[in-house]
Tab-separated table of C-alpha atoms and ligand atoms in Angstrom:
chain	number	residue	atom	x	y	z
A	261	UNK	CA	70.585	8.913	124.602
A	262	UNK	CA	69.918	6.025	126.904
A	263	UNK	CA	71.478	3.530	124.833
A	264	UNK	CA	74.424	5.806	123.923
A	265	UNK	CA	75.779	6.545	127.436
A	266	UNK	CA	77.870	4.068	129.019
A	267	UNK	CA	80.601	3.655	131.681
A	268	UNK	CA	83.270	4.705	129.036
A	269	UNK	CA	81.514	7.663	127.498
A	270	UNK	CA	83.722	10.710	127.328
A	271	UNK	CA	82.575	13.856	128.651
A	272	UNK	CA	82.923	17.412	127.257
A	273	UNK	CA	81.602	20.464	129.093
A	274	UNK	CA	80.554	23.863	128.428
A	275	UNK	CA	81.534	26.198	131.522
A	276	UNK	CA	80.113	29.821	131.783
A	277	UNK	CA	77.101	31.530	133.108
A	278	UNK	CA	74.433	31.665	131.982
A	279	UNK	CA	74.570	28.537	129.948
A	280	UNK	CA	70.906	27.417	129.931
A	281	UNK	CA	70.301	29.098	126.700
A	282	UNK	CA	73.376	27.628	124.865
A	283	UNK	CA	73.076	25.896	121.566
A	284	UNK	CA	76.322	23.962	121.932
A	285	UNK	CA	75.147	20.835	123.782
A	286	UNK	CA	72.407	20.002	120.969
A	287	UNK	CA	74.914	20.751	118.410
A	288	UNK	CA	77.838	18.751	119.698
A	289	UNK	CA	75.585	15.827	120.862
A	290	UNK	CA	73.804	15.610	117.652
A	291	UNK	CA	77.367	15.476	115.917
A	292	UNK	CA	78.793	12.808	118.264
A	293	UNK	CA	75.700	10.686	117.531
A	294	UNK	CA	75.844	11.285	113.693
A	295	UNK	CA	79.567	10.053	113.668
A	296	UNK	CA	79.105	7.283	116.097
A	297	UNK	CA	81.396	8.792	118.643
A	298	UNK	CA	81.166	7.513	122.440
A	299	UNK	CA	81.144	11.182	123.848
A	300	UNK	CA	78.339	13.237	125.627
A	301	UNK	CA	78.451	17.232	126.021
A	302	UNK	CA	76.715	18.988	128.976
A	303	UNK	CA	76.518	22.542	130.045
A	304	UNK	CA	77.681	23.535	133.593
A	305	UNK	CA	76.715	26.884	135.043
A	306	UNK	CA	80.088	28.212	136.522
A	307	UNK	CA	80.539	31.694	137.897
A	308	UNK	CA	83.874	33.560	137.177
A	309	UNK	CA	85.044	33.088	140.808
A	310	UNK	CA	84.325	29.409	140.547
A	311	UNK	CA	86.255	28.750	137.387
A	312	UNK	CA	89.546	27.617	139.033
A	313	UNK	CA	87.570	24.757	140.724
A	314	UNK	CA	85.771	23.999	137.616
A	315	UNK	CA	89.195	23.708	135.815
A	316	UNK	CA	90.362	21.570	138.665
A	317	UNK	CA	87.374	19.280	138.047
A	318	UNK	CA	88.099	18.865	134.308
A	319	UNK	CA	91.352	17.507	135.566
A	320	UNK	CA	89.995	15.163	138.085
A	321	UNK	CA	87.143	13.828	135.823
A	322	UNK	CA	89.413	13.610	132.959
A	323	UNK	CA	86.943	15.508	130.945
A	324	UNK	CA	87.989	15.342	127.194
A	325	UNK	CA	87.517	18.838	126.311
A	326	UNK	CA	85.467	22.185	127.175
A	327	UNK	CA	84.052	25.147	125.755
A	328	UNK	CA	84.448	28.329	127.797
A	329	UNK	CA	81.849	31.037	127.455
A	330	UNK	CA	81.350	34.375	129.047
A	331	UNK	CA	82.185	35.569	131.652
A	332	UNK	CA	85.049	33.155	132.099
A	333	UNK	CA	87.065	33.492	128.836
A	334	UNK	CA	89.839	35.613	129.742
A	335	UNK	CA	90.382	34.022	133.487
A	336	UNK	CA	90.343	30.569	131.786
A	337	UNK	CA	93.399	31.511	129.650
A	338	UNK	CA	95.205	32.036	132.808
A	339	UNK	CA	94.305	28.579	134.330
A	340	UNK	CA	95.481	26.237	131.567
A	341	UNK	CA	98.681	24.503	130.861
A	342	UNK	CA	99.407	25.894	127.524
A	343	UNK	CA	97.898	28.515	124.792
A	344	UNK	CA	97.557	28.075	120.965
A	345	UNK	CA	99.579	30.875	119.076
A	346	UNK	CA	96.039	32.652	118.454
A	347	UNK	CA	95.024	32.329	122.114
A	348	UNK	CA	98.158	33.742	123.343
A	349	UNK	CA	97.532	36.923	120.963
A	350	UNK	CA	93.771	37.085	122.116
A	351	UNK	CA	94.469	36.419	125.806
A	352	UNK	CA	91.273	34.433	126.070
A	353	UNK	CA	90.132	31.011	125.235
A	354	UNK	CA	86.790	29.478	124.363
A	355	UNK	CA	87.972	25.740	123.811
A	356	UNK	CA	90.102	23.608	126.110
A	357	UNK	CA	91.444	20.340	124.912
A	358	UNK	CA	92.660	17.663	127.575
A	359	UNK	CA	95.687	16.261	125.911
A	360	UNK	CA	96.507	13.421	128.264
A	361	UNK	CA	96.146	15.442	131.438
A	362	UNK	CA	97.585	18.797	129.844
A	363	UNK	CA	95.180	21.340	129.196
A	364	UNK	CA	95.529	23.439	126.049
A	365	UNK	CA	93.623	26.464	125.380
A	366	UNK	CA	92.449	27.666	121.981
A	367	UNK	CA	90.381	30.187	120.717
A	368	UNK	CA	87.958	29.592	117.699
A	369	UNK	CA	85.676	32.547	117.956
A	370	UNK	CA	87.336	34.781	115.436
A	371	UNK	CA	87.707	31.985	112.905
A	372	UNK	CA	84.010	31.293	113.619
A	373	UNK	CA	83.147	34.875	112.840
A	374	UNK	CA	85.077	35.337	109.485
A	375	UNK	CA	83.890	31.820	108.267
A	376	UNK	CA	80.183	32.989	109.002
A	377	UNK	CA	80.780	36.184	106.850
A	378	UNK	CA	82.518	34.158	103.900
A	379	UNK	CA	79.423	31.847	104.165
A	380	UNK	CA	77.283	34.936	103.117
A	381	UNK	CA	79.807	36.143	100.288
A	382	UNK	CA	81.494	38.764	102.430
A	383	UNK	CA	85.238	38.967	102.861
A	384	UNK	CA	87.026	41.067	105.553
A	385	UNK	CA	90.084	41.456	103.439
A	386	UNK	CA	90.617	45.253	102.564
A	387	UNK	CA	87.421	46.144	104.364
A	388	UNK	CA	86.607	48.721	107.252
A	389	UNK	CA	85.032	47.340	110.313
A	390	UNK	CA	83.110	49.162	113.137
A	391	UNK	CA	83.105	46.615	116.222
A	392	UNK	CA	81.021	47.280	119.205
A	393	UNK	CA	82.651	45.409	122.028
A	394	UNK	CA	86.062	44.785	123.902
A	395	UNK	CA	85.178	41.534	125.625
A	396	UNK	CA	86.362	37.922	124.818
A	397	UNK	CA	84.225	37.526	121.694
A	398	UNK	CA	85.252	41.089	120.525
A	399	UNK	CA	88.970	40.612	121.032
A	400	UNK	CA	88.985	37.456	119.152
A	401	UNK	CA	87.126	38.805	116.100
A	402	UNK	CA	89.066	41.916	116.004
A	403	UNK	CA	92.368	40.048	115.873
A	404	UNK	CA	91.036	37.509	113.301
A	405	UNK	CA	89.879	40.146	111.104
A	406	UNK	CA	93.257	42.007	111.182
A	407	UNK	CA	94.956	38.823	110.428
A	408	UNK	CA	92.821	38.100	107.617
A	409	UNK	CA	93.270	41.272	105.922
A	410	UNK	CA	91.037	43.939	107.333
A	411	UNK	CA	92.088	47.295	106.569
A	412	UNK	CA	90.612	49.563	109.174
A	413	UNK	CA	88.915	48.647	112.753
A	414	UNK	CA	87.160	51.060	114.772
A	415	UNK	CA	86.284	49.762	118.330
A	416	UNK	CA	83.689	51.267	120.440
A	417	UNK	CA	83.185	50.181	124.093
A	418	UNK	CA	81.302	51.791	127.017
A	419	UNK	CA	83.307	52.820	129.866
A	420	UNK	CA	83.758	49.644	131.866
A	421	UNK	CA	86.511	47.131	132.845
A	422	UNK	CA	86.534	46.113	129.223
A	423	UNK	CA	87.707	49.451	127.527
A	424	UNK	CA	91.417	48.807	128.648
A	425	UNK	CA	91.344	45.610	126.717
A	426	UNK	CA	90.622	47.390	123.507
A	427	UNK	CA	93.814	49.406	124.034
A	428	UNK	CA	95.660	46.084	124.721
A	429	UNK	CA	94.163	44.651	121.620
A	430	UNK	CA	95.140	47.457	119.438
A	431	UNK	CA	98.850	47.105	120.775
A	432	UNK	CA	98.735	43.199	120.158
A	433	UNK	CA	97.277	43.673	116.340
A	434	UNK	CA	99.993	46.299	115.611
A	435	UNK	CA	102.658	43.998	116.588
A	436	UNK	CA	101.431	41.299	114.226
A	437	UNK	CA	99.719	43.441	111.531
A	438	UNK	CA	101.245	46.979	111.689
A	439	UNK	CA	99.623	48.432	108.651
A	440	UNK	CA	95.897	47.955	109.947
A	441	UNK	CA	94.390	51.255	111.069
A	442	UNK	CA	92.901	50.796	114.706
A	443	UNK	CA	91.073	53.390	116.508
A	444	UNK	CA	89.323	53.208	119.799
A	445	UNK	CA	86.300	55.481	120.777
A	446	UNK	CA	83.954	55.504	123.925
A	447	UNK	CA	80.515	54.308	123.027
A	448	UNK	CA	79.187	57.675	124.488
A	449	UNK	CA	80.546	59.391	121.344
A	450	UNK	CA	77.442	58.890	119.133
A	451	UNK	CA	78.652	61.409	116.572
A	452	UNK	CA	81.696	59.453	116.172
A	453	UNK	CA	79.755	56.208	115.836
A	454	UNK	CA	77.414	57.745	113.286
A	455	UNK	CA	80.270	58.981	111.072
A	456	UNK	CA	82.314	55.705	111.513
A	457	UNK	CA	79.492	53.668	110.562
A	458	UNK	CA	78.836	55.832	107.759
A	459	UNK	CA	82.346	55.140	106.080
A	460	UNK	CA	82.402	51.253	107.061
A	461	UNK	CA	81.695	48.289	105.357
A	462	UNK	CA	80.950	45.918	108.225
A	463	UNK	CA	79.139	46.767	111.642
A	464	UNK	CA	79.353	44.133	114.268
A	465	UNK	CA	77.877	43.979	117.733
A	466	UNK	CA	80.230	41.871	120.041
A	467	UNK	CA	78.755	43.126	123.435
A	468	UNK	CA	76.047	41.262	125.425
A	469	UNK	CA	73.318	43.730	124.463
A	470	UNK	CA	70.595	41.999	122.312
A	471	UNK	CA	71.102	38.810	124.276
A	472	UNK	CA	68.578	37.778	126.950
A	473	UNK	CA	67.508	39.412	129.195
A	474	UNK	CA	68.791	42.343	127.075
A	475	UNK	CA	66.602	41.211	123.896
A	476	UNK	CA	64.835	43.819	122.195
A	477	UNK	CA	67.935	46.305	122.698
A	478	UNK	CA	70.425	47.582	120.396
A	479	UNK	CA	73.345	49.990	120.923
A	480	UNK	CA	72.890	51.139	117.319
A	481	UNK	CA	70.345	53.928	116.269
A	482	UNK	CA	68.827	52.661	113.218
A	483	UNK	CA	69.275	55.978	111.441
A	484	UNK	CA	73.069	55.325	111.558
A	485	UNK	CA	72.582	52.257	109.332
A	486	UNK	CA	73.017	52.211	105.432
A	487	UNK	CA	71.794	49.640	103.173
A	488	UNK	CA	75.417	48.737	101.652
A	489	UNK	CA	76.465	47.816	105.167
A	490	UNK	CA	76.987	44.380	106.209
A	491	UNK	CA	75.805	43.916	109.686
A	492	UNK	CA	76.858	40.863	112.085
A	493	UNK	CA	75.883	40.199	115.569
A	494	UNK	CA	77.791	37.833	117.931
A	495	UNK	CA	74.522	37.264	119.997
A	496	UNK	CA	72.726	34.035	118.928
A	497	UNK	CA	69.978	33.919	121.427
A	498	UNK	CA	67.495	35.491	120.227
A	499	UNK	CA	68.392	34.185	116.626
A	500	UNK	CA	67.617	37.819	115.362
A	501	UNK	CA	68.560	40.546	117.619
A	502	UNK	CA	66.924	44.071	117.324
A	503	UNK	CA	70.099	45.263	115.556
A	504	UNK	CA	69.744	42.321	113.122
A	505	UNK	CA	65.983	43.187	112.442
A	506	UNK	CA	66.733	47.028	112.052
A	507	UNK	CA	69.415	46.129	109.550
A	508	UNK	CA	67.121	43.828	107.590
A	509	UNK	CA	64.586	46.302	107.440
A	510	UNK	CA	66.987	48.827	105.473
A	511	UNK	CA	68.086	46.107	103.223
A	512	UNK	CA	71.671	45.386	104.784
A	513	UNK	CA	73.271	41.988	104.461
A	514	UNK	CA	72.987	40.426	107.790
A	515	UNK	CA	74.934	37.868	109.503
A	516	UNK	CA	73.369	36.700	112.806
A	517	UNK	CA	75.358	35.165	115.696
A	518	UNK	CA	73.952	31.479	115.284
A	519	UNK	CA	76.259	31.122	112.066
A	520	UNK	CA	79.315	32.202	114.124
A	521	UNK	CA	78.407	29.776	116.765
A	522	UNK	CA	78.228	26.992	114.316
A	523	UNK	CA	81.389	27.858	112.579
A	524	UNK	CA	83.286	28.250	115.807
A	525	UNK	CA	81.838	25.086	117.018
A	526	UNK	CA	82.962	23.480	113.908
A	527	UNK	CA	86.651	24.278	114.518
A	528	UNK	CA	86.266	23.289	118.095
A	529	UNK	CA	84.751	19.977	117.087
A	530	UNK	CA	87.908	19.386	114.990
A	531	UNK	CA	90.072	20.068	118.032
A	532	UNK	CA	88.060	17.859	119.994
A	533	UNK	CA	87.674	14.688	117.775
A	534	UNK	CA	90.043	15.212	115.055
A	535	UNK	CA	87.181	15.181	112.532
A	536	UNK	CA	84.943	17.692	110.499
A	537	UNK	CA	81.619	18.388	112.209
A	538	UNK	CA	78.650	17.525	110.190
A	539	UNK	CA	77.860	21.414	110.335
A	540	UNK	CA	75.682	21.408	107.103
A	541	UNK	CA	73.716	18.329	108.302
A	542	UNK	CA	73.024	19.963	111.510
A	543	UNK	CA	72.081	23.151	110.177
A	544	UNK	CA	69.404	21.393	108.008
A	545	UNK	CA	68.304	19.256	111.104
A	546	UNK	CA	67.923	22.577	113.246
A	547	UNK	CA	65.934	24.481	110.392
A	548	UNK	CA	63.584	21.584	110.353
A	549	UNK	CA	63.166	21.560	113.972
A	550	UNK	CA	62.670	25.329	114.091
A	551	UNK	CA	60.051	25.226	111.349
A	552	UNK	CA	58.077	22.595	113.332
A	553	UNK	CA	58.244	24.814	116.499
A	554	UNK	CA	57.128	28.158	114.608
B	743	LIG	P1	82.290	39.418	127.594
B	743	LIG	O1	81.793	39.361	129.061
B	743	LIG	O2	84.046	39.007	127.641
B	743	LIG	O3	82.288	40.995	127.165
B	743	LIG	C1	81.026	41.610	127.256
B	743	LIG	C2	81.081	42.999	126.375
B	743	LIG	O4	79.587	43.504	126.508
B	743	LIG	C3	82.235	44.190	126.768
B	743	LIG	O5	82.547	44.567	125.625
B	743	LIG	C4	81.211	44.917	127.604
B	743	LIG	O6	81.676	46.192	127.681
B	743	LIG	C5	79.914	44.757	126.816
B	743	LIG	N1	78.785	45.424	127.474
B	743	LIG	C6	78.017	44.618	128.518
B	743	LIG	N2	77.033	45.229	129.109
B	743	LIG	C7	76.831	46.530	128.243
B	743	LIG	C8	75.814	47.409	128.096
B	743	LIG	N3	74.860	47.241	128.843
B	743	LIG	N4	75.937	48.338	127.098
B	743	LIG	C9	77.053	48.280	126.366
B	743	LIG	N5	78.065	47.246	126.220
B	743	LIG	C10	78.134	46.229	127.206
B	743	LIG	O7	81.410	38.621	126.801
B	743	LIG	P2	81.831	37.740	125.628
B	743	LIG	O8	82.080	36.542	125.835
B	743	LIG	O9	82.725	38.712	124.603
B	743	LIG	O10	80.371	37.551	124.766
B	743	LIG	C11	79.717	38.749	124.030
B	743	LIG	C12	78.375	38.265	123.319
B	743	LIG	O11	79.044	37.507	122.248
B	743	LIG	C13	77.642	37.311	124.051
B	743	LIG	O12	76.198	37.479	123.675
B	743	LIG	C14	77.957	35.983	123.637
B	743	LIG	O13	76.844	35.110	123.715
B	743	LIG	C15	78.203	36.242	122.299
B	743	LIG	N6	79.157	35.318	121.715
B	743	LIG	C16	78.762	34.518	120.560
B	743	LIG	C17	79.582	33.788	120.040
B	743	LIG	C18	79.046	33.056	118.645
B	743	LIG	O14	79.812	32.170	118.394
B	743	LIG	N7	77.927	33.451	118.186
B	743	LIG	C19	80.872	33.424	120.580
B	743	LIG	C20	81.307	34.215	121.626
B	743	LIG	C21	80.387	35.048	122.120
């Protein structure tokens, strides 16, 4: 790294809180180094209320691009100069590209989610999905699943500030894809959750439950799972959430959040650099590193 950083090195930044657990700096710095790009990527712990200042700093320091993580994705969409068509529908961004001083917001979470399933031989087309969550990641993957041909989406969320998002998402999806059947239920309706999972093809946790410090927790009673269900999680720290472990134990196909992270990062990398990220090479490098650590 010492040899790599110079006075002309372009900076990329992750903004959000917490960020200390994030896999993004390792992934992007590995890729920059692999492809001989004079860039560096750092994570900055920024609270929601500090985001306007952080976005000003991106402009001031001519930061080349940024990833935005929770809880800042929705507010970030209101602070950039322009939104990509998908980001406009979702109303949240996870990527900012600094195009000569003009900040353009993009969303790649949904694309990463669908690709992660595809890599495991699962398509969302024609499927019924039960998705827990109504925040930034949940909205992105609900919209992308609908755009990619999902037949039915049942959204569950607890009664908090995010619940209203689900109603807005439903309206936006209905506008773009009127035939998709979308229902929204409170997470407290466990009987409904059980029956919806029973008739679903794909179950997704898109909440923060399962992520540190909520690791070891799952919003899904394991008795609701069935072995022909595909179970995906957006949480990638820990690598295997309790939900993923419960699903594996009964023989479900699983898609942990790490794969989604890799593939959404792959899309962001292309927006940042115009190049394809060496994703498979990074996966192999990571697998080797993890096997040494374990
Ligand atoms: P967010 O803050 O926008 O949304 C949080 C969601 O969690 C909301 O639906 C909220 O209602 C729900 N929630 C919070 N506490 C809860 C609780 N105790 N019980 C039930 N529900 C609860 O966050 P986000 O940006 O959508 O991120 C959600 C998760 O997805 C995080 O773990 C994040 O790391 C992960 N994520 C992963 C990727 C990836 O590429 N794998 C990408 C984006 C986000």
